[in-house]
Short mmCIF file of C-alpha atoms in Angstrom, two decimals:
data_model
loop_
_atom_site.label_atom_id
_atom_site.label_comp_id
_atom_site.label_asym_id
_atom_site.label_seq_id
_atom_site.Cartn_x
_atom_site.Cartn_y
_atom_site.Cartn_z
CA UNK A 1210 53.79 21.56 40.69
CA UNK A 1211 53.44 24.05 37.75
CA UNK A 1212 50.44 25.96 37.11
CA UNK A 1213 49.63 28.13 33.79
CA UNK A 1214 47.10 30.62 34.07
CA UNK A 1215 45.81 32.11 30.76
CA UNK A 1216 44.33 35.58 30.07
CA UNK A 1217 43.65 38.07 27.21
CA UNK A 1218 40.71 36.56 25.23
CA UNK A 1219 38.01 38.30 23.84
CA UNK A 1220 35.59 39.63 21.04
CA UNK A 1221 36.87 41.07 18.37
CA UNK A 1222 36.20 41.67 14.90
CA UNK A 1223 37.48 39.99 11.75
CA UNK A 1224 41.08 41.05 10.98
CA UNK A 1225 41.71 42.45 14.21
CA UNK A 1226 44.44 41.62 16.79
CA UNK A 1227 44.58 40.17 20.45
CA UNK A 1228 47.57 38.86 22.34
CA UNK A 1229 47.37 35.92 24.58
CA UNK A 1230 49.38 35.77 27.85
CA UNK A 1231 50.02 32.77 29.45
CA UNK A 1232 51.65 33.38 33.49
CA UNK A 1233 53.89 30.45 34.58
CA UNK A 1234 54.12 29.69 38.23
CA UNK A 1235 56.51 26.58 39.55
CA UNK A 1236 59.64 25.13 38.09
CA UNK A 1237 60.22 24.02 34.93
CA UNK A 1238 63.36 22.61 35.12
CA UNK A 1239 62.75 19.26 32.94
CA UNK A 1240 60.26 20.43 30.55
CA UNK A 1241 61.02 21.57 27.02
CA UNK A 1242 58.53 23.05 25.24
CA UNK A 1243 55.42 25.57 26.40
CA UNK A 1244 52.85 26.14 23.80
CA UNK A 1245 48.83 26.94 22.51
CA UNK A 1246 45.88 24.93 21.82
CA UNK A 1247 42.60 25.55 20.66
CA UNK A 1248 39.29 23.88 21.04
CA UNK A 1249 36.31 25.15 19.05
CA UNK A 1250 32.91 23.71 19.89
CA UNK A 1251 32.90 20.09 18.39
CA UNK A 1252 36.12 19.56 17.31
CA UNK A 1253 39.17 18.16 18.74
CA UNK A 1254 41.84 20.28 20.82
CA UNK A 1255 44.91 21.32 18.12
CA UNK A 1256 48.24 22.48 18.76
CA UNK A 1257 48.70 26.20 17.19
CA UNK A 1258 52.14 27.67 18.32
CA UNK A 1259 54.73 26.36 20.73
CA UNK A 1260 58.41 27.29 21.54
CA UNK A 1261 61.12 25.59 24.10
CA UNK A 1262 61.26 26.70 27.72
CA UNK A 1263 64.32 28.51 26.51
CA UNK A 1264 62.29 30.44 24.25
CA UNK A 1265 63.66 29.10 20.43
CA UNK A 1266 62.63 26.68 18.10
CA UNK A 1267 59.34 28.33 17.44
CA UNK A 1268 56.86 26.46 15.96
CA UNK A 1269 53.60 27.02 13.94
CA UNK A 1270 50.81 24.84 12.26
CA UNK A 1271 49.91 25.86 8.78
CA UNK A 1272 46.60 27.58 9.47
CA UNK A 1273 48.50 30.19 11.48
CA UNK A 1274 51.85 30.90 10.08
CA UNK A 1275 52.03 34.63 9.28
CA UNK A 1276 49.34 35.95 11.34
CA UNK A 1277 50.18 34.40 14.81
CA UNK A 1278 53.40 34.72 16.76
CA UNK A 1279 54.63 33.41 20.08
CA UNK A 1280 57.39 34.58 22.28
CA UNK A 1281 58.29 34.39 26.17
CA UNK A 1282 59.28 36.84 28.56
CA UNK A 1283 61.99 34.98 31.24
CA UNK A 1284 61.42 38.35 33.90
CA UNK A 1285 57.57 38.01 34.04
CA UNK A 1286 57.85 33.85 33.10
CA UNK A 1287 55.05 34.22 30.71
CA UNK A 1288 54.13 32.94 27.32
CA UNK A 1289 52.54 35.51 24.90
CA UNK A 1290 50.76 34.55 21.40
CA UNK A 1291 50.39 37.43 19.52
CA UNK A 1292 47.55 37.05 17.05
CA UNK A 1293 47.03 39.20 13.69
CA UNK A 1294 44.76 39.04 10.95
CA UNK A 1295 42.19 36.82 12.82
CA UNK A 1296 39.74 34.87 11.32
CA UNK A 1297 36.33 33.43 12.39
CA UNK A 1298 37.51 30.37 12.24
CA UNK A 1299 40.36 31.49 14.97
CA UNK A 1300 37.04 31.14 17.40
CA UNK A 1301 38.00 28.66 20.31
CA UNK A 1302 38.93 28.52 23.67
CA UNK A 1303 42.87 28.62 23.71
CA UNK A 1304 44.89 26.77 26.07
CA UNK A 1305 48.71 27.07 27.28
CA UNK A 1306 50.49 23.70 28.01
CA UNK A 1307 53.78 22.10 29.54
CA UNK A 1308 55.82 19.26 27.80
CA UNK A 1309 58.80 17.52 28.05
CA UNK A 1310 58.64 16.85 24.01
CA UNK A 1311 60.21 19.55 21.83
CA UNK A 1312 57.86 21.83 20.75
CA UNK A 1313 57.05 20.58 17.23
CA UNK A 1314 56.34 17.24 19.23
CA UNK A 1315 54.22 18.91 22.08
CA UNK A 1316 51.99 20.63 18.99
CA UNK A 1317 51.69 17.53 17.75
CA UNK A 1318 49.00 16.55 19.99
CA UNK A 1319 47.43 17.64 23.74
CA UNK A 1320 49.00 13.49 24.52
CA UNK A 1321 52.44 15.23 24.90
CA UNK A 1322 51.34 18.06 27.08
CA UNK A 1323 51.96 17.82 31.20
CA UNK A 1324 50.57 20.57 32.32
CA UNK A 1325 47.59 22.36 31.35
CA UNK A 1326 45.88 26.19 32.05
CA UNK A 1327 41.91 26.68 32.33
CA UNK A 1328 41.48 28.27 29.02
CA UNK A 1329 40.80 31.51 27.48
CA UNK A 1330 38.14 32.18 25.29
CA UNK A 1331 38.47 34.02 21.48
CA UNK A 1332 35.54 34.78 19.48
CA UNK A 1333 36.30 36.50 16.49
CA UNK A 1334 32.90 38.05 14.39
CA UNK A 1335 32.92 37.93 10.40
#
């Protein structure tokens, strides 16, 4: 059984930074890919960064490339997304996931995700 546990949302201002942890408890022998999702209030949930368990292949959609950057640290087995330049529209609740897919696969779509954390919250004011 794995279990991700998010933290490190927040309010912040327009073109300000947060970083997102996420803590990852169990094995993960098997699974390939770790990554972030967001959900903002009537839309669907979208993959935004993911990388392997190994921590390459880094991937990022469009609407973040520049400004948001993920990384993993093996001693603390945690997942980080470092976000810069934010934008309202960066308001969601942000999600870490498990897949067995690659990462571009697993941001893909929340179908190729295993495992899933509770969710933090971002709300970023213009």
């Amino acid at each position: 059984q794995v279990h991700l546990v998010e933290s490190g949302g927040g309010l912040v201002q327009s073109g300000g930074s947060l970083r997102l942890s996420c803590a990852v408890s169990g094995s993960t022998y098997g699974y390939d890919a770790i990554g972030w999702f967001r959900q903002a209030p009537g839309k669907e949930r979208e993959g935004v960064s993911c990388i392997s368990t190994t921590g390459s292949r880094p991937y990022y959609v469009d609407s973040v490339k520049g400004r948001f950057s993920i990384s993993r640290d093996d001693a603390k087995e945690t997942v980080y997304l470092q976000m810069n330049s934010l934008k309202p529209e960066d308001t969601a609740t942000y999600y870490c996931a498990l897949s067995p897919f690659p990462p571009w696969r697993l941001c893909q779509g929340e179908s190729a995700a295993d495992y899933w954390g509770q969710g933090t919250q971002v709300t970023i004011s213009s």
